[in-house]
Amino acid sequence: MLEEVERWLSTRSWSLTDRPLHRILAAKQRTGQSVSVVLPALNEEETVGEIVAVIRHDLMRQVPLVDEIVVVDSGSTDRTSEVAAAAGARVVHRDEILPRIPAAPGKGEVLWRSLLVTRGDVVCFIDADLREFSSDFVSGIVGPLLTDPDVDLVKAMYDRPLGGAAGQGGRVTELMARPLLNMHWPQLAGFVQPLGGEYAARRSLLEQLPFPVGYGVELGMLVDALHLVGLEALAQVDVGVRKHRHQDGQALGRMAAAIYRTAQLRLARGHLVRPALTQFERGPDGFEPHTYSVDTEERPPMTDIAEYARRKVA
């Protein structure tokens, strides 16, 4: 590990106890910064309501840390929107945001569009499939941004149990993302959960970043933020344990392909020779190939979008 990363781990890796809530609230009041929480959601009716309710109770009613909760529904066919709205979130449908640009499927697309329907100086992203959710996930990663003006992006770090075994989650992280980062961007080797969906950043940073439309968004954001603001502006906070729905091996393969493609573009900014992934499933006549396209589109920095520029003037 680079000496720079070892120093970073001692100065930019924190725990929840390093910033008590009263200190975070005092900093928010002193600086006048506002906080938006965004939940990208697709068919998450079982979990999204509890997450919204916990944030509203703990961080809006009991203490005034969060200013708005926005659930961006990316085409759910269940009751995700109704459940989220009943719990107190403002629900916006992906296709209603920036309708002149046809929406692409993918998580990154939703996160990118969310910048147009939120106002917070600090934007906090939380996955909508978390179980046994704690508001510490929000306060923990928002805290450094409110208390330390030199920090621009904060990732949550946590244990990810899988099937009752501690620390066995995050398979794409260990098999794809961590090797890529260690080999090509070793300054980022200190991030425990580089692909984690819980992170917060200053709007002033997010609006300058391109957003891969799919699963590559987290890796792309880390790499691009490193080049834009430097390692010392990035941080991570230990928030405990993350419990969520795990995907099957083939879905993880498609995720890994998208992440590799995101890394490849950042290494060469060149043309993908074959932006597709073939996987195999056993059928009645043996193994059958199924080929999936790999996300090859990225959204430009939000500052390049005319509607966003007009909104900022207004």
GROMACS .gro file of C-alpha atoms in nm:
model
  314
    1MET     CA    1   0.000   0.000   0.000
    2LEU     CA    2   0.122   0.350  -0.083
    3GLU     CA    3   0.244   0.560   0.207
    4GLU     CA    4  -0.002   0.825   0.094
    5VAL     CA    5  -0.287   0.578   0.140
    6GLU     CA    6  -0.162   0.471   0.482
    7ARG     CA    7  -0.165   0.836   0.591
    8TRP     CA    8  -0.510   0.880   0.437
    9LEU     CA    9  -0.644   0.585   0.634
   10SER     CA   10  -0.534   0.750   0.957
   11THR     CA   11  -0.670   1.096   0.870
   12ARG     CA   12  -0.972   1.036   0.646
   13SER     CA   13  -1.124   0.711   0.778
   14TRP     CA   14  -1.358   0.771   1.067
   15SER     CA   15  -1.619   0.605   1.284
   16LEU     CA   16  -1.961   0.732   1.385
   17THR     CA   17  -1.836   0.826   1.731
   18ASP     CA   18  -1.585   1.073   1.588
   19ARG     CA   19  -1.867   1.319   1.517
   20PRO     CA   20  -2.152   1.322   1.768
   21LEU     CA   21  -2.484   1.432   1.624
   22HIS     CA   22  -2.491   1.754   1.825
   23ARG     CA   23  -2.160   1.858   1.670
   24ILE     CA   24  -2.291   1.787   1.319
   25LEU     CA   25  -2.609   1.987   1.383
   26ALA     CA   26  -2.410   2.281   1.520
   27ALA     CA   27  -2.194   2.282   1.208
   28LYS     CA   28  -2.501   2.268   0.984
   29GLN     CA   29  -2.657   2.563   1.163
   30ARG     CA   30  -2.332   2.760   1.158
   31THR     CA   31  -2.263   2.706   0.788
   32GLY     CA   32  -2.622   2.718   0.663
   33GLN     CA   33  -2.576   2.412   0.441
   34SER     CA   34  -2.878   2.209   0.337
   35VAL     CA   35  -2.895   1.830   0.303
   36SER     CA   36  -3.089   1.624   0.049
   37VAL     CA   37  -3.129   1.246   0.077
   38VAL     CA   38  -3.193   1.057  -0.248
   39LEU     CA   39  -3.313   0.697  -0.271
   40PRO     CA   40  -3.295   0.545  -0.621
   41ALA     CA   41  -3.566   0.279  -0.627
   42LEU     CA   42  -3.684   0.000  -0.853
   43ASN     CA   43  -3.939  -0.242  -0.707
   44GLU     CA   44  -3.841  -0.184  -0.345
   45GLU     CA   45  -4.185  -0.175  -0.179
   46GLU     CA   46  -4.070  -0.408   0.100
   47THR     CA   47  -3.792  -0.181   0.228
   48VAL     CA   48  -3.822   0.176   0.097
   49GLY     CA   49  -4.098   0.278   0.338
   50GLU     CA   50  -3.904   0.187   0.651
   51ILE     CA   51  -3.593   0.368   0.529
   52VAL     CA   52  -3.788   0.686   0.458
   53ALA     CA   53  -3.975   0.663   0.788
   54VAL     CA   54  -3.656   0.620   0.992
   55ILE     CA   55  -3.486   0.917   0.826
   56ARG     CA   56  -3.792   1.138   0.871
   57HIS     CA   57  -3.832   1.043   1.237
   58ASP     CA   58  -3.467   1.058   1.341
   59LEU     CA   59  -3.322   1.330   1.121
   60MET     CA   60  -3.614   1.558   1.038
   61ARG     CA   61  -3.854   1.543   1.332
   62GLN     CA   62  -3.623   1.472   1.625
   63VAL     CA   63  -3.335   1.681   1.488
   64PRO     CA   64  -3.324   1.909   1.180
   65LEU     CA   65  -3.039   1.746   0.989
   66VAL     CA   66  -3.210   1.643   0.664
   67ASP     CA   67  -3.400   1.903   0.463
   68GLU     CA   68  -3.561   1.678   0.201
   69ILE     CA   69  -3.603   1.310   0.114
   70VAL     CA   70  -3.655   1.231  -0.253
   71VAL     CA   71  -3.728   0.884  -0.389
   72VAL     CA   72  -3.660   0.860  -0.761
   73ASP     CA   73  -3.861   0.570  -0.901
   74SER     CA   74  -3.699   0.426  -1.212
   75GLY     CA   75  -4.002   0.233  -1.339
   76SER     CA   76  -4.125   0.015  -1.054
   77THR     CA   77  -4.411  -0.225  -1.124
   78ASP     CA   78  -4.494  -0.275  -0.756
   79ARG     CA   79  -4.610  -0.023  -0.493
   80THR     CA   80  -4.271   0.141  -0.439
   81SER     CA   81  -4.399   0.492  -0.517
   82GLU     CA   82  -4.710   0.460  -0.301
   83VAL     CA   83  -4.520   0.317  -0.005
   84ALA     CA   84  -4.247   0.583  -0.027
   85ALA     CA   85  -4.499   0.867  -0.050
   86ALA     CA   86  -4.702   0.731   0.242
   87ALA     CA   87  -4.385   0.723   0.452
   88GLY     CA   88  -4.324   1.091   0.379
   89ALA     CA   89  -4.086   1.105   0.084
   90ARG     CA   90  -4.130   1.322  -0.221
   91VAL     CA   91  -4.153   1.074  -0.506
   92VAL     CA   92  -4.038   1.169  -0.854
   93HIS     CA   93  -4.049   0.936  -1.152
   94ARG     CA   94  -3.730   0.913  -1.353
   95ASP     CA   95  -3.896   0.978  -1.688
   96GLU     CA   96  -4.048   1.303  -1.562
   97ILE     CA   97  -3.702   1.452  -1.501
   98LEU     CA   98  -3.540   1.612  -1.805
   99PRO     CA   99  -3.789   1.454  -2.048
  100ARG     CA  100  -3.612   1.592  -2.359
  101ILE     CA  101  -3.338   1.331  -2.298
  102PRO     CA  102  -3.481   0.977  -2.319
  103ALA     CA  103  -3.396   0.789  -2.002
  104ALA     CA  104  -3.153   0.500  -2.009
  105PRO     CA  105  -3.203   0.205  -1.775
  106GLY     CA  106  -2.963   0.195  -1.481
  107LYS     CA  107  -2.889   0.325  -1.137
  108GLY     CA  108  -2.642   0.591  -1.249
  109GLU     CA  109  -2.906   0.745  -1.473
  110VAL     CA  110  -3.135   0.790  -1.172
  111LEU     CA  111  -2.863   0.943  -0.956
  112TRP     CA  112  -2.766   1.187  -1.232
  113ARG     CA  113  -3.124   1.302  -1.287
  114SER     CA  114  -3.179   1.342  -0.913
  115LEU     CA  115  -2.953   1.647  -0.917
  116LEU     CA  116  -3.225   1.829  -1.111
  117VAL     CA  117  -3.497   1.764  -0.853
  118THR     CA  118  -3.303   1.824  -0.531
  119ARG     CA  119  -3.173   2.145  -0.376
  120GLY     CA  120  -2.933   2.040  -0.102
  121ASP     CA  121  -2.578   2.170  -0.084
  122VAL     CA  122  -2.495   1.817   0.031
  123VAL     CA  123  -2.655   1.523  -0.151
  124CYS     CA  124  -2.668   1.185   0.024
  125PHE     CA  125  -2.744   0.869  -0.175
  126ILE     CA  126  -2.894   0.567   0.003
  127ASP     CA  127  -2.988   0.239  -0.165
  128ALA     CA  128  -3.357   0.153  -0.122
  129ASP     CA  129  -3.312  -0.219  -0.050
  130LEU     CA  130  -3.149  -0.191   0.294
  131ARG     CA  131  -3.295  -0.391   0.582
  132GLU     CA  132  -3.278  -0.305   0.952
  133PHE     CA  133  -3.187   0.046   0.842
  134SER     CA  134  -3.030   0.293   1.083
  135SER     CA  135  -3.023   0.669   1.035
  136ASP     CA  136  -2.654   0.648   1.127
  137PHE     CA  137  -2.597   0.568   0.761
  138VAL     CA  138  -2.706   0.923   0.677
  139SER     CA  139  -2.564   1.120   0.968
  140GLY     CA  140  -2.238   0.927   0.952
  141ILE     CA  141  -2.156   1.015   0.592
  142VAL     CA  142  -2.307   1.362   0.594
  143GLY     CA  143  -2.123   1.464   0.911
  144PRO     CA  144  -1.773   1.513   0.766
  145LEU     CA  145  -1.911   1.727   0.483
  146LEU     CA  146  -2.081   1.961   0.730
  147THR     CA  147  -1.793   1.981   0.976
  148ASP     CA  148  -1.489   1.978   0.746
  149PRO     CA  149  -1.479   2.215   0.448
  150ASP     CA  150  -1.185   2.023   0.298
  151VAL     CA  151  -1.392   1.706   0.244
  152ASP     CA  152  -1.599   1.675  -0.076
  153LEU     CA  153  -1.712   1.311  -0.088
  154VAL     CA  154  -1.769   1.052   0.186
  155LYS     CA  155  -1.835   0.680   0.138
  156ALA     CA  156  -1.989   0.455   0.401
  157MET     CA  157  -1.791   0.148   0.502
  158TYR     CA  158  -1.948  -0.150   0.673
  159ASP     CA  159  -1.962  -0.527   0.712
  160ARG     CA  160  -2.176  -0.707   0.452
  161PRO     CA  161  -2.294  -1.045   0.581
  162LEU     CA  162  -2.397  -1.308   0.325
  163GLY     CA  163  -2.608  -1.607   0.423
  164GLY     CA  164  -2.524  -1.565   0.790
  165ALA     CA  165  -2.149  -1.538   0.729
  166ALA     CA  166  -1.992  -1.209   0.829
  167GLY     CA  167  -1.796  -1.016   0.570
  168GLN     CA  168  -1.884  -1.239   0.273
  169GLY     CA  169  -2.093  -0.983   0.084
  170GLY     CA  170  -1.945  -0.750  -0.174
  171ARG     CA  171  -1.834  -1.021  -0.415
  172VAL     CA  172  -1.804  -0.786  -0.714
  173THR     CA  173  -1.598  -0.553  -0.498
  174GLU     CA  174  -1.347  -0.823  -0.410
  175LEU     CA  175  -1.330  -0.993  -0.750
  176MET     CA  176  -1.345  -0.691  -0.979
  177ALA     CA  177  -1.342  -0.343  -0.827
  178ARG     CA  178  -1.070  -0.385  -0.566
  179PRO     CA  179  -0.817  -0.542  -0.805
  180LEU     CA  180  -0.887  -0.271  -1.064
  181LEU     CA  181  -0.843   0.010  -0.814
  182ASN     CA  182  -0.529  -0.136  -0.658
  183MET     CA  183  -0.364  -0.188  -0.995
  184HIS     CA  184  -0.469   0.124  -1.181
  185TRP     CA  185  -0.567   0.380  -0.914
  186PRO     CA  186  -0.371   0.270  -0.606
  187GLN     CA  187  -0.454   0.596  -0.429
  188LEU     CA  188  -0.807   0.458  -0.392
  189ALA     CA  189  -0.693   0.127  -0.241
  190GLY     CA  190  -0.794   0.240   0.109
  191PHE     CA  191  -1.167   0.242   0.039
  192VAL     CA  192  -1.332  -0.048   0.219
  193GLN     CA  193  -1.653  -0.036   0.015
  194PRO     CA  194  -1.572   0.140  -0.312
  195LEU     CA  195  -1.894   0.014  -0.476
  196GLY     CA  196  -2.121   0.083  -0.179
  197GLY     CA  197  -2.441   0.268  -0.260
  198GLU     CA  198  -2.435   0.484   0.051
  199TYR     CA  199  -2.229   0.799   0.007
  200ALA     CA  200  -2.264   1.174   0.027
  201ALA     CA  201  -2.098   1.455  -0.163
  202ARG     CA  202  -2.112   1.825  -0.215
  203ARG     CA  203  -2.336   1.930  -0.500
  204SER     CA  204  -2.051   2.146  -0.624
  205LEU     CA  205  -1.856   1.825  -0.691
  206LEU     CA  206  -2.140   1.607  -0.820
  207GLU     CA  207  -2.248   1.859  -1.080
  208GLN     CA  208  -1.900   1.849  -1.236
  209LEU     CA  209  -1.882   1.469  -1.271
  210PRO     CA  210  -1.992   1.250  -1.561
  211PHE     CA  211  -2.230   0.971  -1.450
  212PRO     CA  212  -2.209   0.622  -1.601
  213VAL     CA  213  -2.574   0.528  -1.645
  214GLY     CA  214  -2.546   0.180  -1.494
  215TYR     CA  215  -2.365  -0.015  -1.224
  216GLY     CA  216  -2.033   0.153  -1.300
  217VAL     CA  217  -2.147   0.480  -1.142
  218GLU     CA  218  -1.981   0.425  -0.803
  219LEU     CA  219  -1.641   0.329  -0.940
  220GLY     CA  220  -1.655   0.602  -1.202
  221MET     CA  221  -1.744   0.862  -0.943
  222LEU     CA  222  -1.453   0.766  -0.716
  223VAL     CA  223  -1.199   0.771  -0.998
  224ASP     CA  224  -1.326   1.099  -1.144
  225ALA     CA  225  -1.346   1.265  -0.801
  226LEU     CA  226  -0.987   1.160  -0.730
  227HIS     CA  227  -0.870   1.336  -1.045
  228LEU     CA  228  -1.087   1.641  -0.984
  229VAL     CA  229  -1.036   1.715  -0.614
  230GLY     CA  230  -0.760   1.479  -0.494
  231LEU     CA  231  -0.743   1.203  -0.235
  232GLU     CA  232  -0.749   1.434   0.069
  233ALA     CA  233  -1.097   1.555  -0.031
  234LEU     CA  234  -1.230   1.197  -0.013
  235ALA     CA  235  -1.316   1.011   0.305
  236GLN     CA  236  -1.502   0.713   0.454
  237VAL     CA  237  -1.697   0.649   0.774
  238ASP     CA  238  -1.764   0.316   0.947
  239VAL     CA  239  -2.141   0.284   0.995
  240GLY     CA  240  -2.154  -0.078   1.116
  241VAL     CA  241  -2.340  -0.348   0.922
  242ARG     CA  242  -2.527  -0.329   0.591
  243LYS     CA  243  -2.803  -0.583   0.531
  244HIS     CA  244  -2.971  -0.594   0.192
  245ARG     CA  245  -3.094  -0.818  -0.087
  246HIS     CA  246  -2.816  -1.012  -0.259
  247GLN     CA  247  -2.817  -1.080  -0.632
  248ASP     CA  248  -2.744  -1.410  -0.802
  249GLY     CA  249  -2.415  -1.493  -0.969
  250GLN     CA  250  -2.521  -1.403  -1.321
  251ALA     CA  251  -2.650  -1.063  -1.217
  252LEU     CA  252  -2.317  -1.007  -1.044
  253GLY     CA  253  -2.140  -1.101  -1.366
  254ARG     CA  254  -2.328  -0.832  -1.555
  255MET     CA  255  -2.248  -0.584  -1.282
  256ALA     CA  256  -1.879  -0.675  -1.300
  257ALA     CA  257  -1.878  -0.627  -1.677
  258ALA     CA  258  -2.027  -0.279  -1.644
  259ILE     CA  259  -1.769  -0.188  -1.381
  260TYR     CA  260  -1.483  -0.316  -1.595
  261ARG     CA  261  -1.613  -0.115  -1.887
  262THR     CA  262  -1.626   0.198  -1.669
  263ALA     CA  263  -1.265   0.142  -1.567
  264GLN     CA  264  -1.160   0.071  -1.925
  265LEU     CA  265  -1.302   0.400  -2.050
  266ARG     CA  266  -1.121   0.588  -1.777
  267LEU     CA  267  -0.795   0.416  -1.856
  268ALA     CA  268  -0.801   0.481  -2.226
  269ARG     CA  269  -1.111   0.686  -2.308
  270GLY     CA  270  -1.111   0.458  -2.610
  271HIS     CA  271  -1.355   0.240  -2.798
  272LEU     CA  272  -1.485  -0.083  -2.651
  273VAL     CA  273  -1.408  -0.370  -2.884
  274ARG     CA  274  -1.709  -0.573  -2.776
  275PRO     CA  275  -1.948  -0.403  -2.531
  276ALA     CA  276  -2.140  -0.723  -2.455
  277LEU     CA  277  -2.126  -1.011  -2.209
  278THR     CA  278  -2.232  -1.369  -2.285
  279GLN     CA  279  -2.337  -1.590  -1.994
  280PHE     CA  280  -2.465  -1.947  -1.986
  281GLU     CA  281  -2.767  -2.113  -1.829
  282ARG     CA  282  -2.851  -2.482  -1.840
  283GLY     CA  283  -3.161  -2.552  -2.048
  284PRO     CA  284  -3.338  -2.868  -2.162
  285ASP     CA  285  -3.079  -2.917  -2.438
  286GLY     CA  286  -2.769  -2.826  -2.239
  287PHE     CA  287  -2.605  -2.492  -2.171
  288GLU     CA  288  -2.770  -2.202  -2.352
  289PRO     CA  289  -2.588  -1.874  -2.420
  290HIS     CA  290  -2.751  -1.544  -2.325
  291THR     CA  291  -2.581  -1.225  -2.438
  292TYR     CA  292  -2.638  -0.894  -2.262
  293SER     CA  293  -2.526  -0.551  -2.372
  294VAL     CA  294  -2.290  -0.373  -2.134
  295ASP     CA  295  -2.374  -0.014  -2.045
  296THR     CA  296  -2.169   0.206  -2.276
  297GLU     CA  297  -2.335   0.540  -2.215
  298GLU     CA  298  -2.241   0.813  -1.972
  299ARG     CA  299  -2.423   1.130  -1.886
  300PRO     CA  300  -2.225   1.455  -1.904
  301PRO     CA  301  -2.156   1.670  -1.598
  302MET     CA  302  -2.482   1.832  -1.489
  303THR     CA  303  -2.327   2.176  -1.538
  304ASP     CA  304  -2.342   2.103  -1.913
  305ILE     CA  305  -2.722   2.070  -1.904
  306ALA     CA  306  -2.911   2.388  -1.997
  307GLU     CA  307  -3.208   2.311  -1.770
  308TYR     CA  308  -2.979   2.277  -1.470
  309ALA     CA  309  -2.802   2.605  -1.550
  310ARG     CA  310  -3.137   2.784  -1.577
  311ARG     CA  311  -3.251   2.640  -1.246
  312LYS     CA  312  -2.936   2.764  -1.072
  313VAL     CA  313  -2.992   3.116  -1.207
  314ALA     CA  314  -3.352   3.108  -1.090
   0.00000   0.00000   0.00000
